[in-house]
């Protein structure tokens, strides 16, 4: 992205004013080349770093961050695998033509129908999340006459430096089988006891989201390699794969300093090699699951300003409330996770003195905040376009029709050409399910 001499923001060779005229606001605008480049960088970097160290490395794009048919095609084009966690996400992958062997299925409560659909399509892995699921998958595999490839999701007891609701490896939460309680080892034993219907590929660990260093991975890797070694010694099977999950952070604001893939890969490789060497086992094939780190920075949301309202604060200060034509229906992360975003006036230049502003949505909810605190030009007003960067991950995925608001389109821009890859919802769409 950049700005022209008139101060108008441009992306992929097009100005935001052109995009707003053609597609309306609000709209998610995705830089296709940026998305592809980030995907390619993860793929190439991890292949280079782990080549020769182990059986290599696979990169699974975490579809929950943002998925549509076209994005699934981009992911496949760039040589990545695809991680899905519902039958709906699997349906998107199938529609995009992603081969089954390049798909992994997650989820803490997969239905029998979802498991059947996944095995019938020949998915490359199902991540087991409970003892119940072992029985469920085995039964469906027997019914279909196949052997289901599975990984055991291990709760390693590492508290990631992130919001409580997106930290996923401490004990008191719904995901995985406990390492400390011996449940993960027992799950591996039960799977290995059923070779006619289940094939244990390896272990899986995911410690959270918005992680900016490898310290959490170091503790997690030590513990999960220890379990990998215990399975080899006590059950006689050295598992071929190890999935370290995702959760790599991005810069939503200037206070965030994410590690580039090269540093992440090098740090993780050093940790894994050291732990495996210490335990006397070979380094298994490694996989990771970036989602936000690929989709997040590739997209911004374009809004139009409506009402601008100065509000007096304690101590004589003032904050300007800038209302836009979207809100928590297209970005609930601020309300849900207390997430921080930044924004900029995208449709013009301004020399006005900056004022403390809060960008809010149009919904009947006091928590309908898009950007909590930002300095915007003092002359910001109705008709201005605002761009909120870093909205490619989880904003469309978590979007809603709150207050019966149609969801925005997703517009992909590349080489001066813009095209809709997810169309804007209409009032007719809102009413279509009413009976």
mmCIF file of C-alpha atoms in Angstrom, residues 196-405:
data_model
loop_
_atom_site.group_PDB
_atom_site.id
_atom_site.type_symbol
_atom_site.label_atom_id
_atom_site.label_comp_id
_atom_site.label_asym_id
_atom_site.label_seq_id
_atom_site.Cartn_x
_atom_site.Cartn_y
_atom_site.Cartn_z
ATOM 1 C CA UNK A 196 -6.949 -51.808 11.485
ATOM 2 C CA UNK A 197 -8.768 -48.441 11.648
ATOM 3 C CA UNK A 198 -6.336 -45.795 12.934
ATOM 4 C CA UNK A 199 -2.811 -44.741 11.946
ATOM 5 C CA UNK A 200 -0.998 -42.470 14.397
ATOM 6 C CA UNK A 201 1.055 -39.921 12.449
ATOM 7 C CA UNK A 202 2.276 -37.907 15.401
ATOM 8 C CA UNK A 203 1.569 -35.298 18.037
ATOM 9 C CA UNK A 204 0.098 -31.820 17.801
ATOM 10 C CA UNK A 205 0.555 -28.809 20.065
ATOM 11 C CA UNK A 206 -0.824 -25.277 19.790
ATOM 12 C CA UNK A 207 -0.087 -22.773 22.537
ATOM 13 C CA UNK A 208 -2.180 -19.745 21.524
ATOM 14 C CA UNK A 209 -2.380 -16.745 19.231
ATOM 15 C CA UNK A 210 -0.655 -13.384 18.797
ATOM 16 C CA UNK A 211 2.689 -14.773 20.014
ATOM 17 C CA UNK A 212 5.756 -12.625 19.366
ATOM 18 C CA UNK A 213 8.678 -14.772 20.537
ATOM 19 C CA UNK A 214 9.746 -18.419 20.564
ATOM 20 C CA UNK A 215 9.997 -18.749 24.358
ATOM 21 C CA UNK A 216 6.602 -20.431 24.624
ATOM 22 C CA UNK A 217 7.494 -22.769 21.781
ATOM 23 C CA UNK A 218 10.696 -23.723 23.601
ATOM 24 C CA UNK A 219 8.871 -24.999 26.687
ATOM 25 C CA UNK A 220 6.137 -26.552 24.554
ATOM 26 C CA UNK A 221 8.658 -28.319 22.307
ATOM 27 C CA UNK A 222 10.581 -29.690 25.249
ATOM 28 C CA UNK A 223 7.448 -31.221 26.705
ATOM 29 C CA UNK A 224 6.005 -32.589 23.486
ATOM 30 C CA UNK A 225 9.356 -34.047 22.364
ATOM 31 C CA UNK A 226 9.480 -35.703 25.776
ATOM 32 C CA UNK A 227 6.126 -37.342 25.052
ATOM 33 C CA UNK A 228 7.289 -38.274 21.541
ATOM 34 C CA UNK A 229 10.301 -39.981 23.147
ATOM 35 C CA UNK A 230 8.171 -41.733 25.786
ATOM 36 C CA UNK A 231 5.944 -43.185 23.055
ATOM 37 C CA UNK A 232 9.026 -44.410 21.165
ATOM 38 C CA UNK A 233 10.528 -46.087 24.220
ATOM 39 C CA UNK A 234 7.446 -47.476 25.921
ATOM 40 C CA UNK A 235 5.213 -48.234 22.938
ATOM 41 C CA UNK A 236 7.964 -49.022 20.416
ATOM 42 C CA UNK A 237 6.875 -46.512 17.743
ATOM 43 C CA UNK A 238 8.867 -43.447 16.694
ATOM 44 C CA UNK A 239 6.159 -41.239 15.243
ATOM 45 C CA UNK A 240 6.970 -39.601 11.892
ATOM 46 C CA UNK A 241 5.373 -36.166 12.434
ATOM 47 C CA UNK A 242 5.205 -33.323 14.928
ATOM 48 C CA UNK A 243 2.904 -30.320 14.533
ATOM 49 C CA UNK A 244 3.852 -27.187 16.495
ATOM 50 C CA UNK A 245 0.697 -25.265 15.625
ATOM 51 C CA UNK A 246 0.560 -21.592 14.749
ATOM 52 C CA UNK A 247 -0.326 -18.428 16.601
ATOM 53 C CA UNK A 248 2.389 -16.221 15.109
ATOM 54 C CA UNK A 249 1.606 -12.576 15.866
ATOM 55 C CA UNK A 250 1.192 -9.616 13.535
ATOM 56 C CA UNK A 251 1.533 -5.861 13.993
ATOM 57 C CA UNK A 252 -1.919 -4.431 14.603
ATOM 58 C CA UNK A 253 -0.300 -1.264 15.965
ATOM 59 C CA UNK A 254 3.248 0.118 16.240
ATOM 60 C CA UNK A 255 3.652 -1.493 19.680
ATOM 61 C CA UNK A 256 3.691 -4.955 18.087
ATOM 62 C CA UNK A 257 6.964 -6.355 16.754
ATOM 63 C CA UNK A 258 6.372 -9.731 15.064
ATOM 64 C CA UNK A 259 9.186 -12.082 14.116
ATOM 65 C CA UNK A 260 9.603 -12.717 10.368
ATOM 66 C CA UNK A 261 9.225 -16.350 9.191
ATOM 67 C CA UNK A 262 13.003 -16.752 8.819
ATOM 68 C CA UNK A 263 13.580 -15.973 12.502
ATOM 69 C CA UNK A 264 10.627 -18.097 13.602
ATOM 70 C CA UNK A 265 11.785 -21.077 11.570
ATOM 71 C CA UNK A 266 15.403 -20.799 12.717
ATOM 72 C CA UNK A 267 14.381 -20.490 16.369
ATOM 73 C CA UNK A 268 11.973 -23.410 16.209
ATOM 74 C CA UNK A 269 14.473 -25.583 14.336
ATOM 75 C CA UNK A 270 17.153 -24.938 16.938
ATOM 76 C CA UNK A 271 14.770 -25.819 19.763
ATOM 77 C CA UNK A 272 13.474 -29.009 18.147
ATOM 78 C CA UNK A 273 16.918 -30.241 17.097
ATOM 79 C CA UNK A 274 18.321 -29.652 20.589
ATOM 80 C CA UNK A 275 15.459 -31.437 22.353
ATOM 81 C CA UNK A 276 15.483 -34.408 19.988
ATOM 82 C CA UNK A 277 19.247 -34.750 20.247
ATOM 83 C CA UNK A 278 19.032 -34.649 24.042
ATOM 84 C CA UNK A 279 16.413 -37.421 23.991
ATOM 85 C CA UNK A 280 18.247 -39.500 21.397
ATOM 86 C CA UNK A 281 15.455 -39.489 18.810
ATOM 87 C CA UNK A 282 15.384 -38.403 15.189
ATOM 88 C CA UNK A 283 13.767 -35.071 14.346
ATOM 89 C CA UNK A 284 10.319 -35.880 12.911
ATOM 90 C CA UNK A 285 8.731 -34.087 9.991
ATOM 91 C CA UNK A 286 7.561 -30.729 11.311
ATOM 92 C CA UNK A 287 4.391 -28.855 10.456
ATOM 93 C CA UNK A 288 3.123 -25.415 11.439
ATOM 94 C CA UNK A 289 -0.223 -23.659 10.997
ATOM 95 C CA UNK A 290 0.039 -19.917 10.273
ATOM 96 C CA UNK A 291 -3.259 -18.182 9.524
ATOM 97 C CA UNK A 292 -3.268 -14.670 10.940
ATOM 98 C CA UNK A 293 0.377 -14.124 9.903
ATOM 99 C CA UNK A 294 -0.585 -14.663 6.244
ATOM 100 C CA UNK A 295 -4.096 -13.230 6.039
ATOM 101 C CA UNK A 296 -3.985 -10.489 8.672
ATOM 102 C CA UNK A 297 -1.591 -7.904 7.218
ATOM 103 C CA UNK A 298 -2.836 -8.544 3.662
ATOM 104 C CA UNK A 299 -6.218 -6.882 4.268
ATOM 105 C CA UNK A 300 -7.669 -3.586 5.455
ATOM 106 C CA UNK A 301 -11.273 -2.576 6.010
ATOM 107 C CA UNK A 302 -12.483 0.524 4.195
ATOM 108 C CA UNK A 303 -15.215 2.554 5.901
ATOM 109 C CA UNK A 304 -17.004 5.827 5.242
ATOM 110 C CA UNK A 305 -17.338 8.341 8.068
ATOM 111 C CA UNK A 306 -20.825 9.473 9.067
ATOM 112 C CA UNK A 307 -21.403 11.214 12.397
ATOM 113 C CA UNK A 308 -18.515 12.974 14.167
ATOM 114 C CA UNK A 309 -19.201 13.850 17.801
ATOM 115 C CA UNK A 310 -16.842 15.520 20.322
ATOM 116 C CA UNK A 311 -17.280 14.168 23.868
ATOM 117 C CA UNK A 312 -15.932 15.839 27.020
ATOM 118 C CA UNK A 313 -13.778 13.692 29.310
ATOM 119 C CA UNK A 314 -12.725 14.111 32.920
ATOM 120 C CA UNK A 315 -10.118 16.769 33.584
ATOM 121 C CA UNK A 316 -11.165 18.981 30.706
ATOM 122 C CA UNK A 317 -9.935 16.643 27.969
ATOM 123 C CA UNK A 318 -11.970 15.741 24.917
ATOM 124 C CA UNK A 319 -12.316 12.745 22.623
ATOM 125 C CA UNK A 320 -13.883 12.837 19.182
ATOM 126 C CA UNK A 321 -16.175 9.907 18.421
ATOM 127 C CA UNK A 322 -15.973 9.092 14.708
ATOM 128 C CA UNK A 323 -18.819 6.838 13.570
ATOM 129 C CA UNK A 324 -18.358 4.666 10.492
ATOM 130 C CA UNK A 325 -20.767 2.617 8.382
ATOM 131 C CA UNK A 326 -19.622 -0.730 9.778
ATOM 132 C CA UNK A 327 -18.624 -1.815 13.270
ATOM 133 C CA UNK A 328 -18.734 -4.893 15.451
ATOM 134 C CA UNK A 329 -20.665 -6.832 12.803
ATOM 135 C CA UNK A 330 -17.564 -6.768 10.572
ATOM 136 C CA UNK A 331 -14.912 -6.574 13.325
ATOM 137 C CA UNK A 332 -15.919 -7.951 16.712
ATOM 138 C CA UNK A 333 -12.328 -8.470 17.890
ATOM 139 C CA UNK A 334 -12.123 -5.148 19.745
ATOM 140 C CA UNK A 335 -15.211 -6.027 21.781
ATOM 141 C CA UNK A 336 -14.382 -9.732 22.116
ATOM 142 C CA UNK A 337 -10.633 -9.656 22.826
ATOM 143 C CA UNK A 338 -10.026 -6.008 23.737
ATOM 144 C CA UNK A 339 -7.948 -5.940 20.547
ATOM 145 C CA UNK A 340 -6.113 -2.818 19.446
ATOM 146 C CA UNK A 341 -6.258 -1.456 15.908
ATOM 147 C CA UNK A 342 -5.015 1.657 14.188
ATOM 148 C CA UNK A 343 -6.591 3.627 11.355
ATOM 149 C CA UNK A 344 -5.938 6.445 8.910
ATOM 150 C CA UNK A 345 -7.903 8.886 6.797
ATOM 151 C CA UNK A 346 -7.486 7.244 3.407
ATOM 152 C CA UNK A 347 -9.241 9.543 0.941
ATOM 153 C CA UNK A 348 -7.262 12.780 1.233
ATOM 154 C CA UNK A 349 -4.372 14.606 2.823
ATOM 155 C CA UNK A 350 -4.887 16.886 5.809
ATOM 156 C CA UNK A 351 -2.788 19.474 7.616
ATOM 157 C CA UNK A 352 -5.293 19.839 10.467
ATOM 158 C CA UNK A 353 -4.047 19.397 14.023
ATOM 159 C CA UNK A 354 -4.557 15.783 15.164
ATOM 160 C CA UNK A 355 -7.211 15.106 17.794
ATOM 161 C CA UNK A 356 -7.745 12.109 20.052
ATOM 162 C CA UNK A 357 -10.435 10.004 18.395
ATOM 163 C CA UNK A 358 -12.321 6.780 18.919
ATOM 164 C CA UNK A 359 -13.690 5.042 15.839
ATOM 165 C CA UNK A 360 -17.042 3.428 16.572
ATOM 166 C CA UNK A 361 -19.609 1.494 14.595
ATOM 167 C CA UNK A 362 -23.254 2.002 13.783
ATOM 168 C CA UNK A 363 -24.719 -0.698 16.025
ATOM 169 C CA UNK A 364 -26.928 -0.319 19.084
ATOM 170 C CA UNK A 365 -24.198 -1.381 21.490
ATOM 171 C CA UNK A 366 -21.942 0.818 23.625
ATOM 172 C CA UNK A 367 -19.095 -1.678 23.122
ATOM 173 C CA UNK A 368 -19.327 -1.265 19.338
ATOM 174 C CA UNK A 369 -15.779 0.087 19.013
ATOM 175 C CA UNK A 370 -13.510 -0.447 16.008
ATOM 176 C CA UNK A 371 -10.429 1.541 17.105
ATOM 177 C CA UNK A 372 -10.225 2.469 20.773
ATOM 178 C CA UNK A 373 -7.749 5.342 20.559
ATOM 179 C CA UNK A 374 -6.207 7.015 17.531
ATOM 180 C CA UNK A 375 -5.074 10.498 16.581
ATOM 181 C CA UNK A 376 -6.967 11.626 13.483
ATOM 182 C CA UNK A 377 -6.943 14.982 11.684
ATOM 183 C CA UNK A 378 -9.120 17.526 13.480
ATOM 184 C CA UNK A 379 -11.076 18.149 10.297
ATOM 185 C CA UNK A 380 -12.202 14.519 9.898
ATOM 186 C CA UNK A 381 -15.801 14.555 8.794
ATOM 187 C CA UNK A 382 -18.703 12.911 7.034
ATOM 188 C CA UNK A 383 -17.771 11.391 3.681
ATOM 189 C CA UNK A 384 -14.125 10.766 4.553
ATOM 190 C CA UNK A 385 -12.847 7.249 3.984
ATOM 191 C CA UNK A 386 -11.067 5.501 6.858
ATOM 192 C CA UNK A 387 -8.806 2.473 6.419
ATOM 193 C CA UNK A 388 -8.247 0.061 9.317
ATOM 194 C CA UNK A 389 -5.276 -2.212 8.536
ATOM 195 C CA UNK A 390 -4.645 -5.762 9.718
ATOM 196 C CA UNK A 391 -8.246 -6.950 9.408
ATOM 197 C CA UNK A 392 -7.646 -9.995 7.206
ATOM 198 C CA UNK A 393 -7.701 -12.512 10.053
ATOM 199 C CA UNK A 394 -10.850 -13.332 12.025
ATOM 200 C CA UNK A 395 -12.762 -10.171 11.100
ATOM 201 C CA UNK A 396 -14.739 -11.690 8.200
ATOM 202 C CA UNK A 397 -14.637 -15.110 9.878
ATOM 203 C CA UNK A 398 -16.248 -13.770 13.063
ATOM 204 C CA UNK A 399 -18.572 -11.336 11.298
ATOM 205 C CA UNK A 400 -22.295 -11.311 11.976
ATOM 206 C CA UNK A 401 -25.577 -9.815 10.848
ATOM 207 C CA UNK A 402 -26.089 -7.980 14.135
ATOM 208 C CA UNK A 403 -28.926 -5.440 13.865
ATOM 209 C CA UNK A 404 -29.700 -7.115 10.531
ATOM 210 C CA UNK A 405 -26.675 -5.549 8.894
#
